[in-house]
């Protein structure tokens, strides 16, 4: 995965994908306001919650996924709203993306399989046992999804 482009703005990354349309902010659609607001922010400067939101919305995935993996490698429980939000956002990626992007699928699968044994995750002090169970259940769900996709590609 290409980690070098994370210094570009969201707008520039969209343009690299061929998306040159103007992003319109509609006050009655909070996601459009958020998306318009982050256009001129470098991917590397977005917080974990914004990276998770990009992934949940299936936006600029070719850049958001490598950024998320880099962050998860440093902090497996990263998130803006809740512990593990960034990892859990992977569960929102559409199956068609994984099928059409074999390299991302294989690399994400390998990373997530190894994430289970990440030293920082093993020694993390969970606030609640339920929080820990949710995290590992979500991680296993994502690993299973990628295993199923890899059977198809």
mmCIF file with all atom_site columns, C-alpha atoms in Angstrom:
data_model
loop_
_atom_site.group_PDB
_atom_site.id
_atom_site.type_symbol
_atom_site.label_atom_id
_atom_site.label_alt_id
_atom_site.label_comp_id
_atom_site.label_asym_id
_atom_site.label_entity_id
_atom_site.label_seq_id
_atom_site.pdbx_PDB_ins_code
_atom_site.Cartn_x
_atom_site.Cartn_y
_atom_site.Cartn_z
_atom_site.occupancy
_atom_site.B_iso_or_equiv
_atom_site.pdbx_formal_charge
_atom_site.auth_seq_id
_atom_site.auth_comp_id
_atom_site.auth_asym_id
_atom_site.auth_atom_id
_atom_site.pdbx_PDB_model_num
ATOM 1   C CA . UNK A 1 1   ? 0.000   0.000   0.000   1.00 0.00 ? 1   UNK A CA 1
ATOM 2   C CA . UNK A 1 2   ? 1.118   3.507   -0.782  1.00 0.00 ? 2   UNK A CA 1
ATOM 3   C CA . UNK A 1 3   ? 1.669   5.520   2.389   1.00 0.00 ? 3   UNK A CA 1
ATOM 4   C CA . UNK A 1 4   ? 3.444   8.385   0.569   1.00 0.00 ? 4   UNK A CA 1
ATOM 5   C CA . UNK A 1 5   ? 0.305   10.244  -0.478  1.00 0.00 ? 5   UNK A CA 1
ATOM 6   C CA . UNK A 1 6   ? -0.997  10.855  3.039   1.00 0.00 ? 6   UNK A CA 1
ATOM 7   C CA . UNK A 1 7   ? 0.587   14.339  2.934   1.00 0.00 ? 7   UNK A CA 1
ATOM 8   C CA . UNK A 1 8   ? -1.881  15.405  0.238   1.00 0.00 ? 8   UNK A CA 1
ATOM 9   C CA . UNK A 1 9   ? -5.205  17.059  0.962   1.00 0.00 ? 9   UNK A CA 1
ATOM 10  C CA . UNK A 1 10  ? -8.477  15.188  0.643   1.00 0.00 ? 10  UNK A CA 1
ATOM 11  C CA . UNK A 1 11  ? -9.257  17.312  -2.451  1.00 0.00 ? 11  UNK A CA 1
ATOM 12  C CA . UNK A 1 12  ? -5.938  16.350  -4.102  1.00 0.00 ? 12  UNK A CA 1
ATOM 13  C CA . UNK A 1 13  ? -6.486  12.679  -3.292  1.00 0.00 ? 13  UNK A CA 1
ATOM 14  C CA . UNK A 1 14  ? -9.961  12.827  -4.830  1.00 0.00 ? 14  UNK A CA 1
ATOM 15  C CA . UNK A 1 15  ? -8.467  14.420  -7.935  1.00 0.00 ? 15  UNK A CA 1
ATOM 16  C CA . UNK A 1 16  ? -5.910  11.608  -8.188  1.00 0.00 ? 16  UNK A CA 1
ATOM 17  C CA . UNK A 1 17  ? -8.892  9.250   -8.376  1.00 0.00 ? 17  UNK A CA 1
ATOM 18  C CA . UNK A 1 18  ? -10.398 11.339  -11.169 1.00 0.00 ? 18  UNK A CA 1
ATOM 19  C CA . UNK A 1 19  ? -13.006 13.036  -8.979  1.00 0.00 ? 19  UNK A CA 1
ATOM 20  C CA . UNK A 1 20  ? -12.867 16.709  -9.946  1.00 0.00 ? 20  UNK A CA 1
ATOM 21  C CA . UNK A 1 21  ? -16.433 17.588  -8.966  1.00 0.00 ? 21  UNK A CA 1
ATOM 22  C CA . UNK A 1 22  ? -16.967 20.427  -6.534  1.00 0.00 ? 22  UNK A CA 1
ATOM 23  C CA . UNK A 1 23  ? -17.992 19.209  -3.089  1.00 0.00 ? 23  UNK A CA 1
ATOM 24  C CA . UNK A 1 24  ? -21.210 20.939  -2.106  1.00 0.00 ? 24  UNK A CA 1
ATOM 25  C CA . UNK A 1 25  ? -22.079 21.620  1.496   1.00 0.00 ? 25  UNK A CA 1
ATOM 26  C CA . UNK A 1 26  ? -25.780 21.314  2.304   1.00 0.00 ? 26  UNK A CA 1
ATOM 27  C CA . UNK A 1 27  ? -26.695 22.506  5.787   1.00 0.00 ? 27  UNK A CA 1
ATOM 28  C CA . UNK A 1 28  ? -29.469 19.926  6.091   1.00 0.00 ? 28  UNK A CA 1
ATOM 29  C CA . UNK A 1 29  ? -27.025 17.101  5.328   1.00 0.00 ? 29  UNK A CA 1
ATOM 30  C CA . UNK A 1 30  ? -24.373 17.008  8.088   1.00 0.00 ? 30  UNK A CA 1
ATOM 31  C CA . UNK A 1 31  ? -22.158 14.557  6.176   1.00 0.00 ? 31  UNK A CA 1
ATOM 32  C CA . UNK A 1 32  ? -21.921 16.976  3.252   1.00 0.00 ? 32  UNK A CA 1
ATOM 33  C CA . UNK A 1 33  ? -20.920 19.788  5.636   1.00 0.00 ? 33  UNK A CA 1
ATOM 34  C CA . UNK A 1 34  ? -18.257 17.552  7.179   1.00 0.00 ? 34  UNK A CA 1
ATOM 35  C CA . UNK A 1 35  ? -16.942 16.390  3.795   1.00 0.00 ? 35  UNK A CA 1
ATOM 36  C CA . UNK A 1 36  ? -16.752 19.954  2.430   1.00 0.00 ? 36  UNK A CA 1
ATOM 37  C CA . UNK A 1 37  ? -14.948 21.085  5.587   1.00 0.00 ? 37  UNK A CA 1
ATOM 38  C CA . UNK A 1 38  ? -12.139 18.506  5.275   1.00 0.00 ? 38  UNK A CA 1
ATOM 39  C CA . UNK A 1 39  ? -11.346 19.009  1.577   1.00 0.00 ? 39  UNK A CA 1
ATOM 40  C CA . UNK A 1 40  ? -8.281  21.166  2.164   1.00 0.00 ? 40  UNK A CA 1
ATOM 41  C CA . UNK A 1 41  ? -6.914  19.201  5.103   1.00 0.00 ? 41  UNK A CA 1
ATOM 42  C CA . UNK A 1 42  ? -4.051  16.793  4.538   1.00 0.00 ? 42  UNK A CA 1
ATOM 43  C CA . UNK A 1 43  ? -4.993  13.184  5.187   1.00 0.00 ? 43  UNK A CA 1
ATOM 44  C CA . UNK A 1 44  ? -2.204  12.879  7.753   1.00 0.00 ? 44  UNK A CA 1
ATOM 45  C CA . UNK A 1 45  ? -3.668  15.841  9.671   1.00 0.00 ? 45  UNK A CA 1
ATOM 46  C CA . UNK A 1 46  ? -7.156  14.388  10.017  1.00 0.00 ? 46  UNK A CA 1
ATOM 47  C CA . UNK A 1 47  ? -7.910  12.836  13.389  1.00 0.00 ? 47  UNK A CA 1
ATOM 48  C CA . UNK A 1 48  ? -8.693  9.146   13.808  1.00 0.00 ? 48  UNK A CA 1
ATOM 49  C CA . UNK A 1 49  ? -12.434 9.818   13.865  1.00 0.00 ? 49  UNK A CA 1
ATOM 50  C CA . UNK A 1 50  ? -12.304 11.544  10.491  1.00 0.00 ? 50  UNK A CA 1
ATOM 51  C CA . UNK A 1 51  ? -10.291 8.711   8.948   1.00 0.00 ? 51  UNK A CA 1
ATOM 52  C CA . UNK A 1 52  ? -12.855 6.262   10.333  1.00 0.00 ? 52  UNK A CA 1
ATOM 53  C CA . UNK A 1 53  ? -15.665 8.375   8.863   1.00 0.00 ? 53  UNK A CA 1
ATOM 54  C CA . UNK A 1 54  ? -13.987 8.433   5.423   1.00 0.00 ? 54  UNK A CA 1
ATOM 55  C CA . UNK A 1 55  ? -13.817 4.648   5.542   1.00 0.00 ? 55  UNK A CA 1
ATOM 56  C CA . UNK A 1 56  ? -17.410 4.251   6.792   1.00 0.00 ? 56  UNK A CA 1
ATOM 57  C CA . UNK A 1 57  ? -18.561 6.458   3.915   1.00 0.00 ? 57  UNK A CA 1
ATOM 58  C CA . UNK A 1 58  ? -16.386 4.491   1.434   1.00 0.00 ? 58  UNK A CA 1
ATOM 59  C CA . UNK A 1 59  ? -14.560 7.677   0.404   1.00 0.00 ? 59  UNK A CA 1
ATOM 60  C CA . UNK A 1 60  ? -11.006 7.761   -0.996  1.00 0.00 ? 60  UNK A CA 1
ATOM 61  C CA . UNK A 1 61  ? -10.475 4.246   0.347   1.00 0.00 ? 61  UNK A CA 1
ATOM 62  C CA . UNK A 1 62  ? -7.264  3.746   -1.626  1.00 0.00 ? 62  UNK A CA 1
ATOM 63  C CA . UNK A 1 63  ? -5.714  6.397   0.623   1.00 0.00 ? 63  UNK A CA 1
ATOM 64  C CA . UNK A 1 64  ? -7.787  6.140   3.808   1.00 0.00 ? 64  UNK A CA 1
ATOM 65  C CA . UNK A 1 65  ? -7.114  2.412   4.289   1.00 0.00 ? 65  UNK A CA 1
ATOM 66  C CA . UNK A 1 66  ? -3.299  2.711   4.292   1.00 0.00 ? 66  UNK A CA 1
ATOM 67  C CA . UNK A 1 67  ? -3.543  5.708   6.638   1.00 0.00 ? 67  UNK A CA 1
ATOM 68  C CA . UNK A 1 68  ? -5.836  3.739   8.956   1.00 0.00 ? 68  UNK A CA 1
ATOM 69  C CA . UNK A 1 69  ? -3.508  0.740   8.949   1.00 0.00 ? 69  UNK A CA 1
ATOM 70  C CA . UNK A 1 70  ? -0.540  2.950   9.775   1.00 0.00 ? 70  UNK A CA 1
ATOM 71  C CA . UNK A 1 71  ? -2.463  4.469   12.692  1.00 0.00 ? 71  UNK A CA 1
ATOM 72  C CA . UNK A 1 72  ? -3.789  1.118   13.907  1.00 0.00 ? 72  UNK A CA 1
ATOM 73  C CA . UNK A 1 73  ? -0.272  -0.249  13.899  1.00 0.00 ? 73  UNK A CA 1
ATOM 74  C CA . UNK A 1 74  ? 0.689   2.553   16.301  1.00 0.00 ? 74  UNK A CA 1
ATOM 75  C CA . UNK A 1 75  ? -2.529  2.451   18.321  1.00 0.00 ? 75  UNK A CA 1
ATOM 76  C CA . UNK A 1 76  ? -4.801  -0.574  17.705  1.00 0.00 ? 76  UNK A CA 1
ATOM 77  C CA . UNK A 1 77  ? -7.648  0.932   19.733  1.00 0.00 ? 77  UNK A CA 1
ATOM 78  C CA . UNK A 1 78  ? -7.633  4.287   17.875  1.00 0.00 ? 78  UNK A CA 1
ATOM 79  C CA . UNK A 1 79  ? -10.894 6.105   17.424  1.00 0.00 ? 79  UNK A CA 1
ATOM 80  C CA . UNK A 1 80  ? -12.597 9.424   17.768  1.00 0.00 ? 80  UNK A CA 1
ATOM 81  C CA . UNK A 1 81  ? -15.967 8.469   19.181  1.00 0.00 ? 81  UNK A CA 1
ATOM 82  C CA . UNK A 1 82  ? -15.161 5.165   20.884  1.00 0.00 ? 82  UNK A CA 1
ATOM 83  C CA . UNK A 1 83  ? -12.287 2.772   21.487  1.00 0.00 ? 83  UNK A CA 1
ATOM 84  C CA . UNK A 1 84  ? -11.690 0.709   18.354  1.00 0.00 ? 84  UNK A CA 1
ATOM 85  C CA . UNK A 1 85  ? -13.702 2.961   16.028  1.00 0.00 ? 85  UNK A CA 1
ATOM 86  C CA . UNK A 1 86  ? -10.963 3.058   13.386  1.00 0.00 ? 86  UNK A CA 1
ATOM 87  C CA . UNK A 1 87  ? -10.611 -0.721  13.208  1.00 0.00 ? 87  UNK A CA 1
ATOM 88  C CA . UNK A 1 88  ? -14.376 -1.176  13.254  1.00 0.00 ? 88  UNK A CA 1
ATOM 89  C CA . UNK A 1 89  ? -14.793 1.220   10.310  1.00 0.00 ? 89  UNK A CA 1
ATOM 90  C CA . UNK A 1 90  ? -13.308 -1.485  8.051   1.00 0.00 ? 90  UNK A CA 1
ATOM 91  C CA . UNK A 1 91  ? -16.571 -3.408  8.489   1.00 0.00 ? 91  UNK A CA 1
ATOM 92  C CA . UNK A 1 92  ? -18.329 -0.665  6.467   1.00 0.00 ? 92  UNK A CA 1
ATOM 93  C CA . UNK A 1 93  ? -16.248 -1.169  3.339   1.00 0.00 ? 93  UNK A CA 1
ATOM 94  C CA . UNK A 1 94  ? -18.363 -2.594  0.573   1.00 0.00 ? 94  UNK A CA 1
ATOM 95  C CA . UNK A 1 95  ? -17.633 -6.118  -0.599  1.00 0.00 ? 95  UNK A CA 1
ATOM 96  C CA . UNK A 1 96  ? -17.249 -4.872  -4.173  1.00 0.00 ? 96  UNK A CA 1
ATOM 97  C CA . UNK A 1 97  ? -14.272 -2.732  -3.141  1.00 0.00 ? 97  UNK A CA 1
ATOM 98  C CA . UNK A 1 98  ? -12.498 -5.746  -1.656  1.00 0.00 ? 98  UNK A CA 1
ATOM 99  C CA . UNK A 1 99  ? -13.246 -7.903  -4.712  1.00 0.00 ? 99  UNK A CA 1
ATOM 100 C CA . UNK A 1 100 ? -11.992 -5.217  -7.111  1.00 0.00 ? 100 UNK A CA 1
ATOM 101 C CA . UNK A 1 101 ? -8.871  -4.378  -5.084  1.00 0.00 ? 101 UNK A CA 1
ATOM 102 C CA . UNK A 1 102 ? -7.081  -7.643  -4.474  1.00 0.00 ? 102 UNK A CA 1
ATOM 103 C CA . UNK A 1 103 ? -3.871  -6.103  -3.131  1.00 0.00 ? 103 UNK A CA 1
ATOM 104 C CA . UNK A 1 104 ? -5.782  -4.052  -0.542  1.00 0.00 ? 104 UNK A CA 1
ATOM 105 C CA . UNK A 1 105 ? -7.742  -7.149  0.407   1.00 0.00 ? 105 UNK A CA 1
ATOM 106 C CA . UNK A 1 106 ? -4.686  -9.333  0.942   1.00 0.00 ? 106 UNK A CA 1
ATOM 107 C CA . UNK A 1 107 ? -2.679  -6.683  2.771   1.00 0.00 ? 107 UNK A CA 1
ATOM 108 C CA . UNK A 1 108 ? -5.613  -5.648  4.982   1.00 0.00 ? 108 UNK A CA 1
ATOM 109 C CA . UNK A 1 109 ? -6.345  -9.281  5.770   1.00 0.00 ? 109 UNK A CA 1
ATOM 110 C CA . UNK A 1 110 ? -2.744  -9.957  6.784   1.00 0.00 ? 110 UNK A CA 1
ATOM 111 C CA . UNK A 1 111 ? -2.632  -6.814  8.894   1.00 0.00 ? 111 UNK A CA 1
ATOM 112 C CA . UNK A 1 112 ? -5.920  -7.506  10.685  1.00 0.00 ? 112 UNK A CA 1
ATOM 113 C CA . UNK A 1 113 ? -4.939  -11.133 11.394  1.00 0.00 ? 113 UNK A CA 1
ATOM 114 C CA . UNK A 1 114 ? -1.742  -9.870  13.034  1.00 0.00 ? 114 UNK A CA 1
ATOM 115 C CA . UNK A 1 115 ? -3.559  -7.085  14.851  1.00 0.00 ? 115 UNK A CA 1
ATOM 116 C CA . UNK A 1 116 ? -5.117  -9.642  17.203  1.00 0.00 ? 116 UNK A CA 1
ATOM 117 C CA . UNK A 1 117 ? -1.671  -10.206 18.716  1.00 0.00 ? 117 UNK A CA 1
ATOM 118 C CA . UNK A 1 118 ? -0.448  -6.599  18.655  1.00 0.00 ? 118 UNK A CA 1
ATOM 119 C CA . UNK A 1 119 ? 1.538   -5.982  21.876  1.00 0.00 ? 119 UNK A CA 1
ATOM 120 C CA . UNK A 1 120 ? -0.318  -2.742  22.601  1.00 0.00 ? 120 UNK A CA 1
ATOM 121 C CA . UNK A 1 121 ? -3.650  -4.487  22.189  1.00 0.00 ? 121 UNK A CA 1
ATOM 122 C CA . UNK A 1 122 ? -2.705  -7.430  24.369  1.00 0.00 ? 122 UNK A CA 1
ATOM 123 C CA . UNK A 1 123 ? -1.728  -5.121  27.234  1.00 0.00 ? 123 UNK A CA 1
ATOM 124 C CA . UNK A 1 124 ? -4.511  -2.573  26.748  1.00 0.00 ? 124 UNK A CA 1
ATOM 125 C CA . UNK A 1 125 ? -6.543  -1.852  29.866  1.00 0.00 ? 125 UNK A CA 1
ATOM 126 C CA . UNK A 1 126 ? -10.160 -2.022  28.774  1.00 0.00 ? 126 UNK A CA 1
ATOM 127 C CA . UNK A 1 127 ? -12.696 0.051   30.690  1.00 0.00 ? 127 UNK A CA 1
ATOM 128 C CA . UNK A 1 128 ? -15.307 -2.693  30.353  1.00 0.00 ? 128 UNK A CA 1
ATOM 129 C CA . UNK A 1 129 ? -15.092 -6.370  29.464  1.00 0.00 ? 129 UNK A CA 1
ATOM 130 C CA . UNK A 1 130 ? -17.957 -5.805  27.017  1.00 0.00 ? 130 UNK A CA 1
ATOM 131 C CA . UNK A 1 131 ? -15.862 -3.192  25.194  1.00 0.00 ? 131 UNK A CA 1
ATOM 132 C CA . UNK A 1 132 ? -13.057 -5.719  24.774  1.00 0.00 ? 132 UNK A CA 1
ATOM 133 C CA . UNK A 1 133 ? -15.478 -8.408  23.566  1.00 0.00 ? 133 UNK A CA 1
ATOM 134 C CA . UNK A 1 134 ? -17.017 -5.987  21.046  1.00 0.00 ? 134 UNK A CA 1
ATOM 135 C CA . UNK A 1 135 ? -13.590 -5.037  19.714  1.00 0.00 ? 135 UNK A CA 1
ATOM 136 C CA . UNK A 1 136 ? -12.471 -8.611  19.148  1.00 0.00 ? 136 UNK A CA 1
ATOM 137 C CA . UNK A 1 137 ? -15.853 -9.638  17.751  1.00 0.00 ? 137 UNK A CA 1
ATOM 138 C CA . UNK A 1 138 ? -15.690 -6.778  15.235  1.00 0.00 ? 138 UNK A CA 1
ATOM 139 C CA . UNK A 1 139 ? -12.112 -7.707  14.358  1.00 0.00 ? 139 UNK A CA 1
ATOM 140 C CA . UNK A 1 140 ? -13.069 -11.351 13.798  1.00 0.00 ? 140 UNK A CA 1
ATOM 141 C CA . UNK A 1 141 ? -16.045 -10.263 11.684  1.00 0.00 ? 141 UNK A CA 1
ATOM 142 C CA . UNK A 1 142 ? -13.764 -8.233  9.440   1.00 0.00 ? 142 UNK A CA 1
ATOM 143 C CA . UNK A 1 143 ? -11.219 -11.031 9.145   1.00 0.00 ? 143 UNK A CA 1
ATOM 144 C CA . UNK A 1 144 ? -14.000 -13.467 8.211   1.00 0.00 ? 144 UNK A CA 1
ATOM 145 C CA . UNK A 1 145 ? -15.362 -11.074 5.572   1.00 0.00 ? 145 UNK A CA 1
ATOM 146 C CA . UNK A 1 146 ? -11.936 -10.780 3.984   1.00 0.00 ? 146 UNK A CA 1
ATOM 147 C CA . UNK A 1 147 ? -11.446 -14.552 4.082   1.00 0.00 ? 147 UNK A CA 1
ATOM 148 C CA . UNK A 1 148 ? -14.743 -14.965 2.203   1.00 0.00 ? 148 UNK A CA 1
ATOM 149 C CA . UNK A 1 149 ? -13.742 -12.365 -0.372  1.00 0.00 ? 149 UNK A CA 1
ATOM 150 C CA . UNK A 1 150 ? -10.353 -14.002 -0.902  1.00 0.00 ? 150 UNK A CA 1
ATOM 151 C CA . UNK A 1 151 ? -12.132 -17.253 -1.765  1.00 0.00 ? 151 UNK A CA 1
ATOM 152 C CA . UNK A 1 152 ? -13.822 -15.377 -4.625  1.00 0.00 ? 152 UNK A CA 1
ATOM 153 C CA . UNK A 1 153 ? -10.767 -13.682 -6.078  1.00 0.00 ? 153 UNK A CA 1
#
